[in-house]
mmCIF file of C-alpha atoms in Angstrom:
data_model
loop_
_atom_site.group_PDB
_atom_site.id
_atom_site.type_symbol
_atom_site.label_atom_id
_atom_site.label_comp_id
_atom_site.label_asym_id
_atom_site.label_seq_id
_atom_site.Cartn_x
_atom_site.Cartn_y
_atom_site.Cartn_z
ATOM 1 C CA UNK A 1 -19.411 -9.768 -24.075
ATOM 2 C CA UNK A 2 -17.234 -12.778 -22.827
ATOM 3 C CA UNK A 3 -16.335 -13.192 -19.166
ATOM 4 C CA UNK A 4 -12.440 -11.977 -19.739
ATOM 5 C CA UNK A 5 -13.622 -8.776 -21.167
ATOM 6 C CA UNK A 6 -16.157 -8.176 -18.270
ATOM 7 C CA UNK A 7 -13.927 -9.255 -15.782
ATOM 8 C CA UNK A 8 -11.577 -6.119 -17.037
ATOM 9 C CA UNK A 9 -14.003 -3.824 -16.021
ATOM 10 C CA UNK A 10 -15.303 -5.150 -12.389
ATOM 11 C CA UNK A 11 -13.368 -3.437 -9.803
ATOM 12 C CA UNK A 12 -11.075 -5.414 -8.173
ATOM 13 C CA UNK A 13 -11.502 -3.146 -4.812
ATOM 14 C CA UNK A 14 -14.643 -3.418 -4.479
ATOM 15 C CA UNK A 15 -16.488 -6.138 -7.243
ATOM 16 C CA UNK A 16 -18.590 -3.192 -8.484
ATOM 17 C CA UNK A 17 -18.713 -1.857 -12.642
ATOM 18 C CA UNK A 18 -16.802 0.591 -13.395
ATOM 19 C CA UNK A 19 -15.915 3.499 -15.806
ATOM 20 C CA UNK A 20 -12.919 4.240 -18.178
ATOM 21 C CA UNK A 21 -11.189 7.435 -16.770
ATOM 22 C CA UNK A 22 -8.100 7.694 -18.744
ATOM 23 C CA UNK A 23 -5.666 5.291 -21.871
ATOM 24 C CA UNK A 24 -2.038 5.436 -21.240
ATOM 25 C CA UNK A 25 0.459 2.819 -23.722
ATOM 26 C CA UNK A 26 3.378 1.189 -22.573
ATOM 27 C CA UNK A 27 5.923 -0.810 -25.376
ATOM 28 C CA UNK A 28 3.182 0.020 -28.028
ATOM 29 C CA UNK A 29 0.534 -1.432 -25.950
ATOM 30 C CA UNK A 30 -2.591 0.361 -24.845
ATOM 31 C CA UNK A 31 -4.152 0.692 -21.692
ATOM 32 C CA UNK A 32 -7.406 2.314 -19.801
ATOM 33 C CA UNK A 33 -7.702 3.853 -16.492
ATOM 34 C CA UNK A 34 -11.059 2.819 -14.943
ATOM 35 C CA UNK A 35 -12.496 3.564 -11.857
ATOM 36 C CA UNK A 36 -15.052 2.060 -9.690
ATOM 37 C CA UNK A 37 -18.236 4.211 -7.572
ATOM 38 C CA UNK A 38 -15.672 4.588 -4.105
ATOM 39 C CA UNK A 39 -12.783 6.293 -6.691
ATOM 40 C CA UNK A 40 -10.874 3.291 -6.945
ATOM 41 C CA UNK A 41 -8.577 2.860 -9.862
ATOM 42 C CA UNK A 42 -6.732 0.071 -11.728
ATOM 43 C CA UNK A 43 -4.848 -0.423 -15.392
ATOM 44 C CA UNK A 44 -7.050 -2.303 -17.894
ATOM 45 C CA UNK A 45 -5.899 -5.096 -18.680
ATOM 46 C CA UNK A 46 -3.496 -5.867 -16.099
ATOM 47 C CA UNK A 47 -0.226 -6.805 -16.668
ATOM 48 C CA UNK A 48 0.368 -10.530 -16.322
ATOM 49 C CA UNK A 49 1.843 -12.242 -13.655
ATOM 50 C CA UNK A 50 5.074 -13.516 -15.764
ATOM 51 C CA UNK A 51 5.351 -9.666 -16.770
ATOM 52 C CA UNK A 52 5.046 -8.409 -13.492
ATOM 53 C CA UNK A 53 7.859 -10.785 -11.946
ATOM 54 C CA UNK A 54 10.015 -10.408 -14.672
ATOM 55 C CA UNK A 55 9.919 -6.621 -14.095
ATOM 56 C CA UNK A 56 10.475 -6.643 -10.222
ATOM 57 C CA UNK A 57 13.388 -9.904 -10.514
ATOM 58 C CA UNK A 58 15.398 -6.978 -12.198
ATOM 59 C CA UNK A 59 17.325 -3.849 -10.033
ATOM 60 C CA UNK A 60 13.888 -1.704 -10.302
ATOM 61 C CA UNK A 61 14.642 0.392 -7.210
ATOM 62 C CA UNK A 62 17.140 3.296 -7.047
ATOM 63 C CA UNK A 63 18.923 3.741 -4.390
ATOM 64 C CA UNK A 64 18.862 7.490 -4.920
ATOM 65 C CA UNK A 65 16.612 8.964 -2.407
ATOM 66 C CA UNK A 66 15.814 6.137 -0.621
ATOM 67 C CA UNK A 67 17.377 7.173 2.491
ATOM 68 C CA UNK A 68 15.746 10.660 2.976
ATOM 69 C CA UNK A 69 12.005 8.651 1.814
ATOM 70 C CA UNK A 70 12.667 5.909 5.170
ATOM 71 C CA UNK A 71 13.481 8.916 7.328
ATOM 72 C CA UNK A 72 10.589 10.814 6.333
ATOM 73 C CA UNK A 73 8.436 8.094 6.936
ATOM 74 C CA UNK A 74 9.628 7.114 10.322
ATOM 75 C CA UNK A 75 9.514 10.448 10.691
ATOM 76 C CA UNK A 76 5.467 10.665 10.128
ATOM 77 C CA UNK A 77 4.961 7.381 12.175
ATOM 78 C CA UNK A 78 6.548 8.494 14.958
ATOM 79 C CA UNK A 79 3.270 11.048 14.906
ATOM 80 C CA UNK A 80 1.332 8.161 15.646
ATOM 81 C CA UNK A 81 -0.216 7.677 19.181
ATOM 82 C CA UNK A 82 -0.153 3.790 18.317
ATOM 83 C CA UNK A 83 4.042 3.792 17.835
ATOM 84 C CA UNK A 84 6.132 3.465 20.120
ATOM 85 C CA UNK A 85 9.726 2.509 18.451
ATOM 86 C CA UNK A 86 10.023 -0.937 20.501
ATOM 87 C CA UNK A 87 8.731 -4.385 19.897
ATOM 88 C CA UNK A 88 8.943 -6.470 16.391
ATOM 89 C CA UNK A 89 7.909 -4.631 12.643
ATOM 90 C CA UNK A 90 7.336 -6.263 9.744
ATOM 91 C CA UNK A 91 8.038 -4.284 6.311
ATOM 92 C CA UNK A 92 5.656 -5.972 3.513
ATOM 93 C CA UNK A 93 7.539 -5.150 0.167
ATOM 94 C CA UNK A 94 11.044 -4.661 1.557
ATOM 95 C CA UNK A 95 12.882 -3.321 -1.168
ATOM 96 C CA UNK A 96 16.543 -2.653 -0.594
ATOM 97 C CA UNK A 97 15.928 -2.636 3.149
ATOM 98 C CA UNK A 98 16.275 1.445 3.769
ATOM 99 C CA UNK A 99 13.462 1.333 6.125
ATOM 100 C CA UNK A 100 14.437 -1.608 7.700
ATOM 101 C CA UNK A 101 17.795 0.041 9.114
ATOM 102 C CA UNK A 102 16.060 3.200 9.783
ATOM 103 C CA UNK A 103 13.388 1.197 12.247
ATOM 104 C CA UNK A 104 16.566 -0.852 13.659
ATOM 105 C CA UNK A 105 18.046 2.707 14.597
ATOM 106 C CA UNK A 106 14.999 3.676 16.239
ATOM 107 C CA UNK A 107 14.825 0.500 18.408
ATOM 108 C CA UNK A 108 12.785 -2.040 16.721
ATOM 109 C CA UNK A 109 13.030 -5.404 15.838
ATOM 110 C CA UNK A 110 12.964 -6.002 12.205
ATOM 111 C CA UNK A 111 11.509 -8.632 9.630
ATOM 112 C CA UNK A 112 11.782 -7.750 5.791
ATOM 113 C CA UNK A 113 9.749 -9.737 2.998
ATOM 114 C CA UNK A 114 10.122 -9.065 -0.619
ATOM 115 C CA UNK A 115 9.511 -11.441 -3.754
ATOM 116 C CA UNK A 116 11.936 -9.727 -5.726
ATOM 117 C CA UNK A 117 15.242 -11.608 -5.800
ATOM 118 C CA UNK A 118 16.773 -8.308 -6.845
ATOM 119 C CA UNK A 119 15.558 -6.567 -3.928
ATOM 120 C CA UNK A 120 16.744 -8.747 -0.889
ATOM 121 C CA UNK A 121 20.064 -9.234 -2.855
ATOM 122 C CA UNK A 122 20.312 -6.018 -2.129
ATOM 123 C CA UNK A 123 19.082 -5.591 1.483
ATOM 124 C CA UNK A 124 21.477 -8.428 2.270
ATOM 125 C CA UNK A 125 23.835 -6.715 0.438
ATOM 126 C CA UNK A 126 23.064 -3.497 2.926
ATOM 127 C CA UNK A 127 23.744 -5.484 6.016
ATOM 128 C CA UNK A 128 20.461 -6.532 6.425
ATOM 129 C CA UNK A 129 21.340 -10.693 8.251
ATOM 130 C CA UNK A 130 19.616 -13.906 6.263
ATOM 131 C CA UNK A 131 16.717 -13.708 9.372
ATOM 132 C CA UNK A 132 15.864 -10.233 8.958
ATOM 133 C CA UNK A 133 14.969 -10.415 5.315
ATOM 134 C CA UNK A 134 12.767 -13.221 3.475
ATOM 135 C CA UNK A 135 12.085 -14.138 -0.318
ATOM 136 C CA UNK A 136 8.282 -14.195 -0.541
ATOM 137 C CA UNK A 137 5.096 -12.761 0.618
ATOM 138 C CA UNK A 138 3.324 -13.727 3.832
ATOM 139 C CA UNK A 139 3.218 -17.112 3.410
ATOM 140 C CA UNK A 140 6.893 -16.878 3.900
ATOM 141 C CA UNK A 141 6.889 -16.409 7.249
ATOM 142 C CA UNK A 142 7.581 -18.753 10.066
ATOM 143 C CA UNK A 143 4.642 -19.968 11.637
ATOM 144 C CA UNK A 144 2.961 -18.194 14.795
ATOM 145 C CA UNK A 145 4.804 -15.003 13.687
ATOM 146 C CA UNK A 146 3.807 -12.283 15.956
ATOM 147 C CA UNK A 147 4.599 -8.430 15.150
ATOM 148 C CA UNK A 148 3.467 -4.866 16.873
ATOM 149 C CA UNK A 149 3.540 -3.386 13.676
ATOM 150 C CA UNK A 150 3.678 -4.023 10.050
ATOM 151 C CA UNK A 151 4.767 -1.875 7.453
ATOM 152 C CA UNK A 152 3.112 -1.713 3.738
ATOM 153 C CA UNK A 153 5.082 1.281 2.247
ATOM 154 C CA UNK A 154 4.342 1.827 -1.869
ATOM 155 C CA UNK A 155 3.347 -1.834 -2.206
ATOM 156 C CA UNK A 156 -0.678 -1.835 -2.601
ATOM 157 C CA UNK A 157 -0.202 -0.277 -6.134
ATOM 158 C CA UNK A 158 2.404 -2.836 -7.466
ATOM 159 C CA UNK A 159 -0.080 -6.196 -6.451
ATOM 160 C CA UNK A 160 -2.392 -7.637 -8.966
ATOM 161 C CA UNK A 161 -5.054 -8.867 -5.624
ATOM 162 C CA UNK A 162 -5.162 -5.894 -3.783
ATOM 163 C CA UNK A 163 -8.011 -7.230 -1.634
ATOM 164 C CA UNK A 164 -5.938 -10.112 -0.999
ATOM 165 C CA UNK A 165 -2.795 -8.512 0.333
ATOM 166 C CA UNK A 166 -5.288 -6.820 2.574
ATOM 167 C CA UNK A 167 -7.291 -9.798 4.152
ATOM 168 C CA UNK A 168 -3.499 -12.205 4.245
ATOM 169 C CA UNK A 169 -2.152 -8.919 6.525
ATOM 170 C CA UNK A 170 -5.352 -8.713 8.481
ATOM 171 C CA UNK A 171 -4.909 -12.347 9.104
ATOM 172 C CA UNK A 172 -1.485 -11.952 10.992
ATOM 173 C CA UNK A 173 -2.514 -9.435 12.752
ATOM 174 C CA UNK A 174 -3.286 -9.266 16.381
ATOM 175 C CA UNK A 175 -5.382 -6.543 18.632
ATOM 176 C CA UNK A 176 -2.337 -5.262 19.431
ATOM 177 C CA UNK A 177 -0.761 -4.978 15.492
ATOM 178 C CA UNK A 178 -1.076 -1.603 14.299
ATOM 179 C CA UNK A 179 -0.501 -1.507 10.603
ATOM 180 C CA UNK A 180 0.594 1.556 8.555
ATOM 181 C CA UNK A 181 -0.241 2.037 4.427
ATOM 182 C CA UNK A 182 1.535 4.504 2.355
ATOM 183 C CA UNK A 183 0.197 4.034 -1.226
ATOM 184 C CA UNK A 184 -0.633 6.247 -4.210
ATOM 185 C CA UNK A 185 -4.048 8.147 -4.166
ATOM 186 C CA UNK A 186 -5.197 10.134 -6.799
ATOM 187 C CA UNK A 187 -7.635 12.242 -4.684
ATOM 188 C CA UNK A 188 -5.150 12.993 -1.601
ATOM 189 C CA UNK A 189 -3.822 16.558 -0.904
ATOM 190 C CA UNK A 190 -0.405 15.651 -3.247
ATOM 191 C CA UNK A 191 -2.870 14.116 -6.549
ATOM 192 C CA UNK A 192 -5.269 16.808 -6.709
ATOM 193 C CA UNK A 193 -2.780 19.617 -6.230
ATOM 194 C CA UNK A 194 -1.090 18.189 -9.454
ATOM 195 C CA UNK A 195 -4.452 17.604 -11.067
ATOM 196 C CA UNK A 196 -6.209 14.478 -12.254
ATOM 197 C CA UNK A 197 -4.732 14.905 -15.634
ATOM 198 C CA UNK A 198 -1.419 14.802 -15.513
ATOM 199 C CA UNK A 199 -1.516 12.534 -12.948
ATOM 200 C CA UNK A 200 -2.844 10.001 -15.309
ATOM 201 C CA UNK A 201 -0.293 11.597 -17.869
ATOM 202 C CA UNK A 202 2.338 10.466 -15.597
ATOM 203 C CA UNK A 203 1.448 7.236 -14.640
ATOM 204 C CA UNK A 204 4.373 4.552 -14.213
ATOM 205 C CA UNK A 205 3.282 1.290 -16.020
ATOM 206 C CA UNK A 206 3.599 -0.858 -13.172
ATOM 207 C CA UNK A 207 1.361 1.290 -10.802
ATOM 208 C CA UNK A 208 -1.450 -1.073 -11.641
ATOM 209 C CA UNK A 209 -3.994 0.131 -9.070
ATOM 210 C CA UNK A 210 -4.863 3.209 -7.655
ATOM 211 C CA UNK A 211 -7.209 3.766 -4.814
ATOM 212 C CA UNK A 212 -8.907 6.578 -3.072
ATOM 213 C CA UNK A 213 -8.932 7.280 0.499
ATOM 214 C CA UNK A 214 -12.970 5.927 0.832
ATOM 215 C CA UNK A 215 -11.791 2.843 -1.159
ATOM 216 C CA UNK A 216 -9.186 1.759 0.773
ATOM 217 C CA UNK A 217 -10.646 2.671 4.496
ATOM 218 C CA UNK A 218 -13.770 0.553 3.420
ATOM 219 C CA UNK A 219 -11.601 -2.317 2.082
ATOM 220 C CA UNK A 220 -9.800 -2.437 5.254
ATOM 221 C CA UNK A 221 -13.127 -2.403 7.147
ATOM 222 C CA UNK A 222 -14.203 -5.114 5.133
ATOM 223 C CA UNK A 223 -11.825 -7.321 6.078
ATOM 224 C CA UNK A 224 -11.642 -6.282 10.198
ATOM 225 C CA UNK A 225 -9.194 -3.077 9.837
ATOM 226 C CA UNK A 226 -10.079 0.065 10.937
ATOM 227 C CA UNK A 227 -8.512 3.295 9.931
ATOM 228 C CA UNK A 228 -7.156 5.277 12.642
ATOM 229 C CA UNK A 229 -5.206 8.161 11.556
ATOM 230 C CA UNK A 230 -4.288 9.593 8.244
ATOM 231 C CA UNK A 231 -0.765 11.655 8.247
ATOM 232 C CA UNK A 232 -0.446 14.177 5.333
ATOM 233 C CA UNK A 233 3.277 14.439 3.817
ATOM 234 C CA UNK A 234 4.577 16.916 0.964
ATOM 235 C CA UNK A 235 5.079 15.806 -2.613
ATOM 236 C CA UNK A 236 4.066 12.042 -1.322
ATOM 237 C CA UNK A 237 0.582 10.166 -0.425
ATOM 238 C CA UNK A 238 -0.080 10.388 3.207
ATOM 239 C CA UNK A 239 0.605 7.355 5.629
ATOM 240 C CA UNK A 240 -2.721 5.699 7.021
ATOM 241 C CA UNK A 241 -2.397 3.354 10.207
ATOM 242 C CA UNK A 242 -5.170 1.145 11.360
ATOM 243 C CA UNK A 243 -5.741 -1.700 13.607
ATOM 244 C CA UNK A 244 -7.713 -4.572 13.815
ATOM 245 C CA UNK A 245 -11.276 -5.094 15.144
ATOM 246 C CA UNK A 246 -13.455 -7.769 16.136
ATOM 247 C CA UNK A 247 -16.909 -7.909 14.640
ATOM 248 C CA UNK A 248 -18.697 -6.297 17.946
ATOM 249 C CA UNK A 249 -17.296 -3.557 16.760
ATOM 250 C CA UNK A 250 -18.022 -3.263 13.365
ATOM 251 C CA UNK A 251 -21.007 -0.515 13.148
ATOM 252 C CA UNK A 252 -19.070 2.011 15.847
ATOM 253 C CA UNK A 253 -15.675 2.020 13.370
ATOM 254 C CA UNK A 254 -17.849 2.276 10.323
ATOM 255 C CA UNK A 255 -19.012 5.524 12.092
ATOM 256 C CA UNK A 256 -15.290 6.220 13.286
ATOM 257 C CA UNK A 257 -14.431 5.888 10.046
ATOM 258 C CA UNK A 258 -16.811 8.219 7.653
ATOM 259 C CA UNK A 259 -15.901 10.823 9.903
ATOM 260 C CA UNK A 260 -12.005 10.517 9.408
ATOM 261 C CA UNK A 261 -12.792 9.960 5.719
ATOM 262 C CA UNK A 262 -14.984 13.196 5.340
ATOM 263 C CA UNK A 263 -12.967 15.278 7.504
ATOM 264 C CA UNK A 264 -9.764 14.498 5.423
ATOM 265 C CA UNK A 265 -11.580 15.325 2.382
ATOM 266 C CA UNK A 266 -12.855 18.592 3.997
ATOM 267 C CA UNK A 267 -9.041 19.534 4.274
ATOM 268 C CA UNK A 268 -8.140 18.688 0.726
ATOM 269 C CA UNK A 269 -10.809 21.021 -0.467
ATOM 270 C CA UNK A 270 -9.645 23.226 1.716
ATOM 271 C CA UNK A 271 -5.861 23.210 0.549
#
């Protein structure tokens, strides 16, 4: 077996083997859903980079519920003990800028960063100023940037280096950055109530990885993040926020978070 074809099946969460779960096709091409030990998932193979940006340099986004989405999820941060709307946010995968104005309204300061031309065309277009919305990813932004939060809203499933977008946002981040996820999980309270299944069945091409909640709370702890609270919404994945920890305090978060992790799965079995 040549190093390609292995490399295809090594989890890109967490390095480990892993096992075919699912084949979906897209244009005529096939594709398998595997999974790695923590119930991390991925597309096998992965779409290329040149695919990728030529599918996000186009209008991908629809404005059409956009609004009512930002509102709901300001609306679920503002549950957090570790917001308060003031200081400077950073939104990671920008899109048209929706949540952007909705965390201006509330009070914040706001930087957007997208590398879709398509998308801050159309922030800009929104009103969004040339300062409050970048082309690029992190290494966009101006040096010494400082930020009290930082957003990452439906992004981890689009990126080809998941672990990467994780460790470049720990590295901007201070003791006093608390970061909030909203991705796709296939073993929340909103993927098992439709059932593994047709969740696969319904899988949009360029949702290239899909983690579970162990996966990601470990990755983050693996690179100095800590999960702190995970915030349930309806017919959506929850929204996760965590904050960063020096290495003192490594063994007392792990603890921290296996509990969160196994009491959140205590309520989906529950539901």
């Amino acid at each position: 077996m040549n190093n390609k074809i292995i490399a295809e099946f090594i989890s890109p969460f967490t390095g480990l083997p892993t096992h075919q779960v699912a084949s979906i096709s897209k244009d005529g091409k096939e594709y398998t859903i595997r999974q790695d030990s923590d119930g991390n998932a991925f597309v096998s193979p992965l779409p290329s980079e040149k695919e990728l940006l030529a599918f996000y340099n186009k209008p991908y986004f629809s404005d059409q519920g956009s609004q009512e989405r930002s509102n709901n999820q300001l609306t679920t941060i503002l549950k957090s003990k570790h917001f308060i709307p003031e200081g400077k946010a950073l939104d990671i995968g920008c899109g048209n800028g929706y949540l952007l104005h909705v965390l201006k309204q509330a009070g914040l300061t706001v930087l957007g960063i997208d590398f879709s031309k398509a998308a801050i065309e159309s922030a800009r277009n929104s009103g969004l100023s040339t300062n409050e919305v970048l082309l690029g990813g992190i290494e966009s932004l101006p040096n010494h940037s400082k930020f009290d939060y930082i957003m990452l809203m439906d992004v981890l499933e689009h990126v080809r280096e998941p672990k990467k977008i994780i460790t470049d946002i720990a590295s901007i981040m201070s003791s006093h950055t608390t970061l909030f996820i909203k991705t796709m999980f296939h073993d929340d309270w909103y993927g098992q109530s439709i059932g593994s299944d047709k969740y696969w069945q319904d899988h949009s091409w360029e949702h290239i990885y899909v983690p579970s909640i162990k996966g990601l709370a470990f990755l983050m702890l693996k690179n100095g993040l800590e999960l702190l609270e995970v915030f349930r919404q309806e017919k959506s994945g929850p929204i996760l926020s965590a904050r960063k920890i020096n290495g003192s305090e490594l063994n007392l978060a792990e603890t921290r978070v296996q509990k969160i992790v196994m009491d959140i799965y205590s309520q989906i079995e529950r539901q």
